[in-house]
Structure formats: C-alpha cells, structure tokens
C-alpha cells in the first residue's frame, strides 16, 4: 500500500514516511496490549503461588489429604474434601444439564421455525445473564424447600444406589446439600452448553441433512446420522467448558451447600463443600494464615479449571470447528 | 398396491405405510392426562408438580406405544426424540420463569423510590428502612472503571490478533485469551487480593474490585471484538489501501467504525456479565454500609455483595432487602442484555 511510484514529489514521500511511522507506533501499541495478556496470566499464576506459599509450607505433609479447614486456630487444613466436593457437584450438574442442553439446542435449531428458534435462543441465553448471586438467593429461598419432594422421591425409589442413599438412614432432613448445589449448577451451566451446541449444530451442512431425509430417514435418524457425528467435537468442548464453569462457580453454590468437611457420596444428605464456596464462606473470618490457605486452595482450583479448559480448547482447535458465542 | 410389491414384502414400508392422524395422537395424549387426573383423584397421589410429571410421562408412553403399534419402531423412536426435545425446552424455560418470576414477586415488596435513594447508614437491626443507594453507587463505579480498563485494552488486543498477529505470538495470545475466559471469577478475586491488597498493601477499595472485574471482562471484549473485526469485508480494507490510506488509519477509520455496532453489543454483554459478579468483589472491595463515592480509597459497597450478605443474614428484614436488591440487579442486567440484542439487529455485519 505504500509502494512508491517513480517521480513522486518530496511531500508525498514525507507522507509515506509518516504513515509508516504511524503504522509502527500503532502496531507497537497493539503488540504491547497483547503482551499484557501474557503478563497478566503470568502475574495471576505467580502471585497466587507466592501468597499460597506460607500455607503450603506450613502444612506440607497433609494439604492434599486433610479433611478439616481450621488454619487459624489449630493450623490444620487441607483440600481433600473440597476437591472431592467440587468435582462431585460439577459432574452431577453436567449429568443433569447436558441432556437438557442438547435437547434444547436440537429443538431450537432443527424443530422450531427459524424465528421461534432465534427467540428461544435469546431466552436460553437469558439464563446465563442472571447473576450467580441471584441464583444463590433463589436457590436458598425457593429451590431448597421445593427440592425436598424430589429428594425424598429419589431416596425412596433409587436409595439402593449409594449416591442417593441416606448416610445415617436419616431421610427427612434434606436441606443444603451437594444435590441442591448440583441442581443450581446445572441451571447455570445449561445455557453455556446449549449456546455452543446450538452454534455447532447450526453449522452442519444442510446438504447432509437433506440427503439423509431424502433417503427416507426420520428426523431422529437424520439427527443421529447427519447432525451429531460432525458436531461431536464441538459438543464435547461445550461440555468441557461447562465443566470449567461449574467447577469455579462460587456464590450460588456457597449459599446452598452444607459447608461441611467430609468426603461423602451421599449427595442428598446435608453437607458438602467446594473449593470456591469454601473461599466465599471462610474469607470473612480468615486471619493471615487462613487467607494464605484460601489462596492455596484457589490455586488448586485455578490449575484444575485451567486443565479442563485446555482440554476443551484442544478439542476445538483440533477439530477446526468455529465456535464463538457471546454467551461463553 | 401392485402384486409384485406386496410379494416382495414391501407393503408395510411402502408409500402407503399406515400413519396416525394428528387428532388421534393429540387424543391419546389427552386421554393419558385424563387418566392421570383420575389416578390423582382416587389414589393418595397429590401435588401439582407430581401431577404434571406423571401426566407427561404417561402421555409420552401412550403416544410412543400407539406409534409403535401402528407406525412401527422407527416412527416411534422419532416421536420419542421429538418429545424429548420438547421436554428439554420446557426444562430450560421453567427455571428461567421461576427465577425471574419469584425474584419479581419477592423483590417488589421492598423496591421503592426510598429504597433506591437511601443507604444502610444508621439502619438498626429491627428497622425495615434502609436501601441500596450506596451499593448502586459502588457497583456503577466499579463496573465503569473496569470497563475503562478492559474495553480499550481488549480492543487493542483484538486488533493485534486480527490485523497484526498472523504469527506464533498472535496465535499464542488468541489461545491465552480463550484460556482467560475460563478463569473462575473467585480466582480473579484471589489474584487481586494477593497482588493488590496483600502484596502492595493497598487495602480494600472499589478500585481493587474494578481490577478483578476488568480481568473477567477483558477476554469477553476481546473475543466479541475479534469476531466482529473478522467480519469486516476485505473489499472495504482494500479500497482504503488503494487510496493510499495507511494501515493504522484504515483500521481506525474504516474497520472499527464498520464493526462498531457489533463491538458495542459485545461490550454491553460483557458489562452485563461483570455487573452481577459477586465472588471477586467479595474478596477485595470490603463492604460498607455508608456511601463511599471514592473508588480509590476505603471499602465500598456493591449490589451483588449486598445481596449475598442479605441472603446469609438471619434477619428477615435483610432477606427482604436482598430480594429487592436482586430485582434491581436483574433489571439492570436484563436491560443491558435486551439493549445489546436489539442493537444486534441493526448490525449489518453477518456471518
């Protein structure tokens, strides 16, 4: 664009030079901005490690195995129960959210008329717009009491599965539990998984779908043979991104989970905790070592979510699917 | 039906395969609901939710069974899949309706002009007065400062990634931005706590909250701006280059204005997202019952934080105020969200 033709006068040469300088300055500024992203992520990792060190060194032997959180009084604390609760509640949430998210994505793209589908897409995204603290408040005062019936039902009919059995045979004390947290998480993860799945499913080549229908396939057979196989990498990454979100969700979980420190797979009984919820609940009362210990637990959460997100991105990049949704 | 078709065993799968008329399907579903109603009237079964679930299950079983008997297995599976998709839709819209509806129901009780214009200064434990003015001021300032940091920076990063970064560094930054979208909000808060509050000894302030919110806002801005800039037609750029306009001027005068509507949408969605963030704010702004208009100094209140503390309170008065604050927060977020969506319609750039 700045090629100089023969016979240009000095003024236009100066123009070209100044525009080149402008280009250099401008591109330099954008490079610095890009480098800041690098620096920021580096700083996050470094400062978390530095401020977690006192707690990690103080409790070298048992940080990974201790199931108690009492750094300031007795100096005993560990992330064992927290990591377990975080993973359990998130996996349970995905088990509930993913089928529904896929169903609603398929419905909005393949079943609903185009205009209706777009509107339903907005509504689904609206679920993601509700702040997590509102979900927490709603979960605490609306969902918890209304969930007792479901919990009783699950316990009575599926109680033979250890997941749904009562820890001590007490089945009528359902309240703040891993199950309640999972339901809230499922509602919050649902729009994310649905939005990406919608994009991915919408990108399937219409010719493939029409070919399947022309061969006499029913709509479901068309979905199974022409839509799901090419969408699989995108859906897998959607699920992983949803998992990342569920693992790190804080406030909503903090309000509806039991805040106890035991490793128990009985999700219906009161109790449970997650790394993020523990930070929110214990931060106010934490002393110096307590804060350091909370930062150390946050570091663990950071690493876990980082791994999950890296896997999700890897799946996306490898498959070449363009998923870019405002909801994510 | 010709003789050789029937002899080949194609009769049941031919063009004249037996199909259920729509009224029959609808009738079967209604009958299932009626039977459920009778069951609930006669047996000890009760409850509205239980009735709806039982009726739905029974209706689906009836319709699928009928289809299986008349139209065959393939059509039955297809009907089942359709029902599944419909149920998924209902299960998605139910929580949305219940959350918004219940918040509106509980929130309107206390949401008055007085509530919006007063702080919690001097409000005793048994006083139903007090409001969220201090929290609104805090949230607006924190989100504004966060956006002042994140939006220009995010735009520059997006420009670098799309216009200059066709190299390993650019790819790496794109990847890191994607990774940043996955940072849990509480981790962003912990970082600011470790860096700003503990390492630099700056103490709690609204600005500390702004940094944390900016970290969360940045990747959302970058990604949406990046997407919009990529959509600007190459012909526009080339026309500008052909006129001798340098690249930086082309970007600032041609590319960005063309993408402006889309970028604004993305920014508004990003703002809507961070306005409701509680976790980072909880760790670094402190909280305050009084009005503190200075974001640089001293603890500040924030709307999400106000709700969180109200939710955890044992006083019903606090809980009522939390609901009213939640309704305010939802209204702010939904207005931003709807405005962003309406703006999308005016966007001439489409994929």
XYZ file of C-alpha atoms in Angstrom:
679
model
C 0.000 0.000 0.000
C 2.980 2.264 0.496
C 4.787 1.350 -2.686
C 6.423 4.493 -4.078
C 5.950 5.049 -7.793
C 8.742 6.762 -9.722
C 8.529 10.523 -9.878
C 6.801 11.249 -6.590
C 7.487 14.578 -5.043
C 9.033 15.135 -1.647
C 5.752 15.915 0.068
C 4.137 12.610 -0.733
C 7.346 10.810 0.237
C 7.114 12.505 3.605
C 3.501 11.367 3.790
C 4.529 7.805 3.170
C 7.248 8.010 5.787
C 4.950 9.483 8.423
C 2.299 6.907 7.673
C 4.920 4.221 8.107
C 5.821 5.723 11.444
C 2.121 5.766 12.321
C 1.893 2.108 11.409
C 4.906 1.274 13.529
C 3.564 3.153 16.535
C 0.076 1.713 16.216
C 1.179 -1.869 15.709
C 3.626 -1.382 18.580
C 0.787 -0.314 20.867
C -1.293 -3.344 19.929
C 1.679 -5.664 20.494
C 2.098 -4.205 23.968
C -1.605 -4.817 24.640
C -1.174 -8.415 23.516
C 1.898 -8.829 25.667
C -0.127 -7.519 28.629
C -2.404 -10.550 28.318
C 0.689 -12.725 28.634
C 1.913 -10.737 31.600
C -1.492 -10.795 33.264
C -1.837 -14.575 33.134
C 1.750 -14.910 34.317
C 1.115 -12.484 37.169
C -2.011 -14.373 38.212
C -0.044 -17.623 38.449
C 2.970 -16.022 40.178
C 1.056 -14.046 42.798
C -1.217 -16.954 43.657
C 1.827 -19.192 44.152
C 3.729 -16.583 46.169
C 0.827 -15.854 48.506
C -0.059 -19.542 48.801
C 3.489 -20.491 49.806
C 3.190 -19.711 53.537
C 0.185 -22.012 53.807
C 1.684 -24.728 51.628
C 4.953 -24.723 53.587
C 3.215 -24.652 56.927
C 1.175 -27.698 56.050
C 3.453 -29.541 53.661
C 2.534 -33.077 54.566
C -1.203 -33.058 54.698
C -2.519 -30.290 52.431
C -3.825 -32.837 49.959
C -5.230 -35.321 52.454
C -6.608 -33.335 55.393
C -10.380 -33.042 55.524
C -10.505 -30.178 58.011
C -10.357 -26.419 57.428
C -9.097 -24.746 60.567
C -5.935 -22.855 59.624
C -6.032 -20.027 62.139
C -6.841 -21.888 65.358
C -5.241 -25.322 65.033
C -3.252 -24.894 61.820
C -4.870 -27.951 60.284
C -6.354 -27.655 56.828
C -6.451 -29.486 53.535
C -8.255 -29.604 50.234
C -9.185 -33.300 50.149
C -12.879 -32.846 50.932
C -13.035 -29.623 48.913
C -11.641 -31.109 45.708
C -13.915 -34.110 46.093
C -16.990 -31.931 46.599
C -16.046 -29.637 43.720
C -15.669 -32.492 41.250
C -18.712 -34.394 42.522
C -21.101 -31.432 42.363
C -19.850 -30.370 38.929
C -20.063 -33.838 37.392
C -23.539 -34.311 38.829
C -24.552 -30.908 37.446
C -23.327 -31.846 33.993
C -25.163 -35.166 34.152
C -28.350 -33.164 34.614
C -27.580 -30.228 32.315
C -26.032 -31.842 29.239
C -29.022 -33.915 28.041
C -31.355 -30.955 28.521
C -28.921 -28.542 26.852
C -28.532 -30.830 23.847
C -32.284 -31.292 23.663
C -32.996 -27.586 23.707
C -30.191 -26.907 21.210
C -31.600 -29.505 18.822
C -35.096 -28.156 19.338
C -34.158 -24.540 18.624
C -32.132 -25.410 15.515
C -33.937 -28.376 13.998
C -37.515 -28.412 15.252
C -38.647 -24.860 15.867
C -39.408 -22.493 12.977
C -36.476 -20.176 12.335
C -37.926 -17.089 14.032
C -39.216 -19.009 17.022
C -35.856 -20.757 17.276
C -33.998 -17.457 17.381
C -36.305 -16.189 20.119
C -35.855 -19.398 22.124
C -32.108 -18.922 21.700
C -32.380 -15.472 23.306
C -34.416 -16.921 26.164
C -31.872 -19.675 26.775
C -29.045 -17.134 26.767
C -31.044 -15.095 29.263
C -30.466 -17.918 31.765
C -26.773 -17.090 31.511
C -27.460 -13.408 32.081
C -28.997 -13.947 35.528
C -26.246 -13.138 38.062
C -24.989 -16.041 40.129
C -25.837 -14.324 43.401
C -29.480 -14.170 42.299
C -29.370 -17.898 41.606
C -27.932 -18.333 45.078
C -30.681 -16.297 46.699
C -33.340 -18.091 44.670
C -31.769 -21.464 45.401
C -31.726 -20.783 49.109
C -35.282 -19.491 49.490
C -37.173 -21.115 46.619
C -35.348 -24.183 45.351
C -34.259 -25.762 48.655
C -37.794 -26.079 50.062
C -39.190 -27.181 46.707
C -36.464 -29.761 46.222
C -37.394 -31.787 49.299
C -40.050 -33.692 47.388
C -37.637 -34.674 44.637
C -35.010 -35.659 47.174
C -37.471 -37.815 49.093
C -38.572 -39.420 45.845
C -35.009 -40.168 44.732
C -34.143 -41.525 48.136
C -37.179 -43.767 48.327
C -37.003 -45.268 44.852
C -33.311 -45.017 43.981
C -31.938 -45.253 47.504
C -30.335 -48.596 46.631
C -27.811 -46.585 44.617
C -25.235 -45.371 47.172
C -25.365 -41.884 45.614
C -28.973 -41.424 46.705
C -28.929 -43.301 49.999
C -29.032 -41.560 53.359
C -25.775 -41.502 55.271
C -27.282 -42.451 58.603
C -30.695 -43.513 57.462
C -31.994 -40.006 58.078
C -34.007 -39.120 55.033
C -36.227 -36.326 56.243
C -33.597 -33.671 56.916
C -32.852 -32.689 53.337
C -31.580 -29.178 53.063
C -28.277 -27.644 51.988
C -26.633 -30.488 50.122
C -24.423 -31.413 47.186
C -27.586 -32.312 45.278
C -29.064 -28.838 45.747
C -25.784 -27.283 44.630
C -25.726 -29.543 41.581
C -29.232 -28.530 40.545
C -28.297 -24.841 40.772
C -25.070 -25.510 38.888
C -26.981 -27.444 36.239
C -29.252 -24.448 35.643
C -26.224 -22.157 35.358
C -24.217 -24.439 33.065
C -27.187 -25.280 30.851
C -27.196 -22.054 28.780
C -23.448 -22.307 28.123
C -23.602 -25.863 26.827
C -26.800 -25.085 24.922
C -25.376 -21.955 23.261
C -22.235 -23.646 21.941
C -24.119 -26.786 20.907
C -26.608 -24.592 19.066
C -23.812 -22.909 17.133
C -22.151 -26.205 16.312
C -25.353 -27.944 15.265
C -26.326 -24.924 13.191
C -23.090 -25.213 11.228
C -23.856 -28.696 9.928
C -24.020 -28.714 6.133
C -27.727 -28.606 5.141
C -26.960 -30.822 2.145
C -26.026 -33.664 4.514
C -29.301 -33.307 6.375
C -31.354 -33.143 3.206
C -29.558 -36.174 1.837
C -30.452 -38.158 4.948
C -34.094 -37.066 4.734
C -34.192 -37.855 1.015
C -33.063 -41.395 1.784
C -36.170 -41.776 3.898
C -34.652 -41.151 7.306
C -36.965 -39.914 10.038
C -35.995 -36.653 11.709
C -34.325 -38.506 14.580
C -32.390 -40.738 12.182
C -31.306 -37.636 10.287
C -30.049 -36.117 13.540
C -28.259 -39.305 14.519
C -26.557 -39.900 11.186
C -26.008 -36.428 9.696
C -26.003 -33.921 12.561
C -24.457 -35.486 15.654
C -21.286 -37.053 14.163
C -19.867 -33.810 12.708
C -20.982 -31.874 15.811
C -19.353 -34.212 18.298
C -16.049 -32.339 18.861
C -17.917 -29.078 19.319
C -20.338 -30.647 21.776
C -17.515 -32.304 23.710
C -15.761 -28.973 24.073
C -19.058 -27.342 25.063
C -19.399 -29.875 27.851
C -15.813 -29.280 28.962
C -16.323 -25.506 29.013
C -19.488 -26.055 31.021
C -17.497 -28.226 33.416
C -14.929 -25.460 33.791
C -17.685 -23.015 34.663
C -19.303 -25.399 37.140
C -16.006 -26.129 38.912
C -15.346 -22.437 39.514
C -18.850 -21.241 40.361
C -18.792 -19.665 43.773
C -21.618 -17.646 45.178
C -24.632 -19.696 44.142
C -23.004 -22.838 45.494
C -21.838 -21.131 48.673
C -25.452 -20.337 49.547
C -26.960 -23.791 49.011
C -24.216 -26.228 50.034
C -23.757 -27.627 53.528
C -20.293 -26.217 54.218
C -19.032 -29.396 55.903
C -15.744 -31.215 55.508
C -16.397 -34.866 54.911
C -15.902 -36.999 51.838
C -19.325 -38.487 51.301
C -21.001 -39.582 48.099
C -24.449 -39.380 49.716
C -25.427 -36.284 47.759
C -28.914 -35.960 49.248
C -27.868 -35.684 52.866
C -26.963 -32.279 54.251
C -23.340 -31.345 53.803
C -20.788 -30.961 51.059
C -18.464 -28.186 50.078
C -16.478 -26.919 47.126
C -13.200 -25.020 46.843
C -14.861 -21.862 45.593
C -17.743 -21.967 48.077
C -15.314 -22.520 50.930
C -13.348 -19.430 49.932
C -16.514 -17.324 49.866
C -17.766 -18.673 53.198
C -14.487 -18.578 55.116
C -12.873 -15.442 53.769
C -14.525 -13.060 56.206
C -13.189 -14.795 59.322
C -9.765 -15.725 57.896
C -6.558 -14.465 59.506
C -3.182 -14.213 57.801
C -2.551 -17.950 57.540
C -6.222 -18.511 56.770
C -6.060 -16.170 53.786
C -2.907 -17.836 52.548
C -4.579 -21.237 52.887
C -7.625 -19.997 50.948
C -5.331 -18.660 48.221
C -3.606 -22.051 48.124
C -6.966 -23.751 47.636
C -7.766 -21.176 44.931
C -4.518 -22.111 43.223
C -5.665 -25.734 43.136
C -8.970 -24.615 41.603
C -7.100 -22.456 39.073
C -4.984 -25.436 37.966
C -7.999 -27.759 37.710
C -10.083 -25.318 35.644
C -7.040 -24.484 33.512
C -6.583 -28.161 32.656
C -10.274 -28.599 31.840
C -10.252 -25.502 29.637
C -7.056 -26.528 27.873
C -8.616 -29.885 27.006
C -11.749 -28.135 25.729
C -9.727 -25.729 23.567
C -7.557 -28.556 22.310
C -10.621 -30.468 21.135
C -11.954 -27.348 19.403
C -8.709 -26.391 17.702
C -8.052 -29.913 16.521
C -11.486 -30.310 15.011
C -11.408 -26.895 13.330
C -14.942 -26.104 14.465
C -15.595 -22.377 14.705
C -17.396 -21.919 17.977
C -17.596 -18.335 19.054
C -20.590 -17.447 21.063
C -21.250 -14.327 23.058
C -22.608 -16.447 25.866
C -19.292 -18.143 26.512
C -50.577 -51.539 -4.274
C -49.384 -53.807 -7.048
C -48.964 -57.533 -6.745
C -45.190 -57.677 -7.107
C -44.695 -55.006 -4.444
C -46.701 -56.982 -1.946
C -44.902 -60.198 -2.836
C -41.551 -58.502 -2.161
C -42.753 -57.771 1.366
C -42.628 -54.033 0.881
C -46.260 -53.427 1.675
C -45.813 -52.157 5.217
C -42.897 -49.901 4.265
C -44.262 -48.531 1.026
C -45.530 -45.061 0.301
C -48.846 -46.030 1.841
C -47.432 -47.011 5.238
C -50.039 -46.645 7.918
C -49.821 -43.311 9.722
C -51.609 -41.973 12.754
C -53.733 -38.908 12.055
C -52.747 -35.959 14.225
C -56.067 -35.759 16.097
C -55.579 -39.368 17.202
C -52.127 -38.564 18.610
C -53.447 -35.496 20.416
C -56.414 -37.516 21.659
C -54.169 -40.230 23.039
C -52.065 -37.669 24.889
C -55.196 -36.012 26.321
C -56.555 -39.380 27.373
C -53.317 -40.076 29.230
C -53.648 -36.755 31.054
C -57.262 -37.578 31.926
C -56.252 -40.976 33.309
C -53.559 -39.324 35.400
C -56.154 -36.901 36.718
C -58.394 -39.805 37.703
C -55.447 -41.528 39.386
C -54.723 -38.420 41.411
C -58.401 -38.093 42.327
C -58.769 -41.689 43.503
C -55.375 -42.684 44.910
C -53.404 -40.862 47.615
C -51.179 -39.286 44.938
C -51.181 -35.494 45.093
C -49.270 -32.322 44.272
C -49.276 -30.120 41.187
C -45.673 -30.867 40.227
C -46.173 -34.594 40.714
C -49.297 -34.453 38.557
C -47.518 -32.646 35.731
C -44.589 -35.073 35.754
C -46.842 -38.143 35.916
C -49.153 -36.830 33.182
C -46.208 -36.033 30.902
C -44.615 -39.440 31.368
C -47.908 -41.241 30.830
C -48.765 -39.171 27.751
C -45.373 -39.864 26.178
C -45.635 -43.575 26.943
C -49.122 -43.725 25.430
C -48.232 -41.842 22.266
C -44.987 -43.775 21.767
C -46.710 -47.092 22.389
C -49.502 -46.239 19.969
C -46.996 -45.168 17.321
C -45.013 -48.340 17.884
C -48.107 -50.446 17.344
C -49.391 -48.631 14.268
C -46.448 -46.964 12.529
C -43.539 -49.157 13.584
C -40.386 -48.827 15.607
C -38.640 -46.122 13.582
C -41.516 -43.676 13.805
C -41.937 -44.454 17.491
C -38.300 -43.603 18.195
C -38.692 -40.417 16.177
C -41.735 -39.367 18.218
C -39.877 -40.150 21.420
C -36.978 -37.944 20.301
C -39.376 -35.093 19.483
C -40.977 -35.400 22.910
C -37.508 -35.417 24.480
C -36.530 -32.199 22.720
C -39.792 -30.551 23.792
C -39.280 -31.613 27.407
C -35.749 -30.220 27.282
C -37.182 -26.905 26.135
C -39.678 -26.870 28.976
C -36.970 -27.805 31.495
C -34.909 -24.872 30.239
C -37.668 -22.299 30.344
C -39.029 -23.421 33.740
C -36.024 -22.280 35.816
C -35.871 -19.027 33.841
C -39.531 -18.328 34.539
C -39.304 -19.342 38.187
C -36.146 -17.336 38.859
C -37.373 -14.149 37.221
C -40.933 -14.600 38.477
C -40.041 -15.364 42.091
C -37.484 -12.548 42.223
C -40.103 -10.137 40.914
C -42.623 -11.462 43.456
C -40.302 -11.135 46.459
C -38.475 -8.053 45.226
C -41.399 -5.742 44.522
C -42.375 -5.803 48.204
C -39.494 -3.523 49.207
C -38.459 -1.928 45.919
C -39.483 1.706 46.361
C -38.028 5.079 45.489
C -36.946 5.391 49.098
C -35.112 2.062 48.872
C -33.199 3.183 45.803
C -32.157 6.531 47.231
C -31.041 5.592 50.755
C -28.015 3.784 52.101
C -27.830 1.470 55.107
C -26.296 4.203 57.268
C -27.810 4.164 60.733
C -30.326 1.437 59.970
C -30.861 -0.576 63.140
C -31.315 -4.345 63.242
C -35.100 -4.057 63.617
C -35.627 -1.232 61.176
C -37.324 -2.050 57.882
C -35.806 1.090 56.360
C -32.533 1.398 54.535
C -31.712 0.910 50.909
C -29.169 0.226 48.250
C -28.056 3.659 47.104
C -24.532 3.089 48.414
C -24.400 -0.312 46.723
C -25.620 1.058 43.391
C -23.022 3.814 43.524
C -20.333 1.242 44.300
C -21.351 -1.163 41.553
C -21.671 1.577 38.928
C -18.240 2.985 39.751
C -16.559 -0.409 39.896
C -18.075 -1.577 36.616
C -17.355 1.759 34.913
C -13.681 1.704 35.924
C -13.383 -1.966 35.000
C -14.801 -1.175 31.560
C -12.491 1.818 31.145
C -9.605 -0.603 31.646
C -10.926 -3.650 29.825
C -12.598 -2.133 26.762
C -9.669 -0.142 25.265
C -7.199 -2.867 26.186
C -9.489 -5.547 24.808
C -9.976 -3.620 21.564
C -6.217 -3.251 21.102
C -5.666 -6.950 21.761
C -8.423 -7.818 19.296
C -6.850 -5.515 16.689
C -3.452 -7.070 17.240
C -4.799 -10.605 16.977
C -6.792 -9.928 13.815
C -4.633 -7.382 11.972
C -1.036 -7.881 13.006
C -0.808 -11.186 14.825
C -0.515 -13.646 11.974
C 2.426 -15.270 13.717
C 3.178 -17.553 16.627
C 2.852 -14.723 19.164
C -0.572 -13.790 17.816
C -1.765 -17.387 17.921
C -0.466 -17.725 21.463
C -2.335 -14.607 22.577
C -5.537 -15.808 20.956
C -5.158 -19.052 22.816
C -4.415 -17.320 26.124
C -7.474 -15.099 25.742
C -9.557 -18.233 25.257
C -7.967 -19.690 28.373
C -8.710 -16.463 30.251
C -12.433 -16.832 29.582
C -12.259 -19.953 31.720
C -10.697 -18.321 34.785
C -13.165 -18.697 37.658
C -14.279 -15.339 38.980
C -13.175 -16.232 42.503
C -9.634 -16.836 41.214
C -9.599 -13.362 39.657
C -10.623 -12.049 43.065
C -7.922 -14.063 44.826
C -5.317 -12.707 42.414
C -6.258 -9.119 43.157
C -6.286 -9.979 46.855
C -2.801 -11.486 46.625
C -1.415 -8.766 44.367
C -3.165 -5.510 45.206
C -4.332 -5.977 48.772
C -1.677 -8.253 50.305
C 1.490 -7.660 48.236
C 1.098 -3.942 47.520
C -0.743 -3.234 50.815
C -3.309 -1.073 49.054
C -6.186 -2.244 51.208
C -9.801 -2.856 50.245
C -11.270 -0.430 47.748
C -13.692 -0.163 44.881
C -10.745 0.087 42.514
C -9.418 -3.296 43.641
C -12.808 -4.710 42.672
C -12.533 -2.938 39.325
C -9.237 -4.690 38.559
C -10.781 -8.077 39.276
C -13.830 -7.270 37.150
C -11.595 -5.982 34.343
C -9.747 -9.322 34.293
C -13.087 -11.062 33.782
C -14.334 -8.530 31.244
C -11.198 -8.425 29.081
C -11.476 -11.833 27.371
C -15.181 -11.331 26.616
C -14.449 -7.975 24.961
C -11.513 -9.387 23.001
C -13.444 -12.336 21.673
C -16.504 -10.412 20.557
C -14.439 -7.581 19.032
C -12.205 -10.106 17.298
C -15.197 -11.837 15.789
C -16.702 -8.567 14.561
C -13.427 -7.271 13.085
C -13.028 -10.508 11.168
C -16.456 -9.961 9.628
C -15.479 -6.622 8.051
C -15.329 -7.284 4.303
C -11.810 -7.391 2.832
C -13.036 -5.215 -0.060
C -13.501 -2.267 2.321
C -9.939 -2.534 3.562
C -8.541 -2.965 0.079
C -10.451 0.057 -1.196
C -8.884 2.092 1.595
C -5.381 0.776 0.884
C -5.858 1.502 -2.806
C -6.482 5.136 -1.916
C -3.119 5.214 -0.166
C -4.507 5.259 3.365
C -2.025 3.694 5.780
C -2.965 0.541 7.626
C -3.385 2.122 11.072
C -5.700 4.778 9.689
C -7.642 2.128 7.777
C -8.146 0.210 10.998
C -9.211 3.260 12.995
C -11.342 4.951 10.325
C -12.731 2.080 8.269
C -12.556 -1.236 10.127
C -13.551 -0.152 13.641
C -16.490 2.078 12.576
C -17.811 -0.726 10.380
C -17.601 -3.179 13.257
C -18.751 -0.640 15.865
C -22.308 -1.929 16.304
C -21.165 -5.483 16.852
C -18.380 -4.426 19.180
C -20.811 -2.335 21.218
C -23.082 -5.361 21.560
C -20.184 -7.442 22.822
C -19.133 -4.738 25.273
C -22.654 -4.443 26.644
C -22.894 -8.183 27.151
C -19.513 -8.115 28.882
C -20.693 -5.307 31.167
C -23.909 -7.205 31.903
C -21.815 -10.211 32.824
C -19.480 -8.473 35.263
C -22.167 -6.303 36.849
C -23.551 -9.386 38.539
C -20.203 -10.836 39.595
C -20.042 -11.306 43.329
C -17.088 -13.542 44.081
C -14.243 -11.177 43.077
C -15.936 -8.203 44.697
C -16.486 -10.159 47.901
C -12.757 -10.620 48.391
C -11.422 -7.165 47.611
C -13.874 -4.255 47.974
C -14.529 -4.694 51.656
C -18.197 -3.720 52.004
C -19.617 -0.669 53.597
C -22.980 0.427 54.962
C -22.262 4.036 54.137
C -21.996 5.900 50.871
C -18.408 5.953 49.674
C -18.135 7.705 46.345
C -14.354 7.426 46.196
C -13.428 4.156 44.496
C -9.727 4.661 45.235
C -9.973 4.835 48.988
C -11.705 2.803 51.628
C -14.159 -0.083 51.481
C -17.056 0.291 49.115
C -20.397 -1.457 48.859
C -21.602 -3.343 45.805
C -25.007 -4.568 44.709
C -24.119 -8.284 44.345
C -22.283 -8.219 47.658
C -25.296 -6.583 49.322
C -27.483 -9.444 48.061
C -25.011 -12.099 49.186
C -24.807 -10.700 52.704
C -28.566 -10.284 52.894
C -29.066 -13.874 51.791
C -26.765 -15.110 54.537
C -28.425 -12.981 57.213
C -30.748 -14.420 59.842
C -32.935 -11.325 59.767
C -35.990 -11.403 57.535
C -35.621 -7.677 57.017
C -32.198 -8.228 55.480
C -33.571 -11.012 53.302
C -36.396 -8.790 52.027
C -33.903 -6.066 51.199
C -31.715 -8.647 49.434
C -34.659 -9.646 47.230
C -35.373 -6.049 46.316
C -31.685 -5.557 45.508
C -31.724 -8.764 43.451
C -34.670 -7.457 41.446
C -32.800 -4.191 40.844
C -29.696 -6.079 39.731
C -31.691 -8.328 37.395
C -33.424 -5.308 35.892
C -30.078 -3.600 35.227
C -28.624 -6.748 33.667
C -31.705 -7.573 31.605
C -31.948 -4.019 30.263
C -28.294 -4.196 29.177
C -28.867 -7.619 27.707
C -32.002 -6.726 25.748
C -30.441 -3.479 24.518
C -27.443 -5.444 23.278
C -29.712 -7.869 21.448
C -31.752 -5.091 19.875
C -28.516 -3.491 18.726
C -27.532 -6.767 17.060
C -30.489 -6.405 14.718
C -29.062 -3.145 13.425
C -25.741 -4.811 12.756
C -25.113 -5.032 9.020
C -22.250 -7.497 9.508
C -23.475 -11.056 9.376
C -21.640 -14.306 9.170
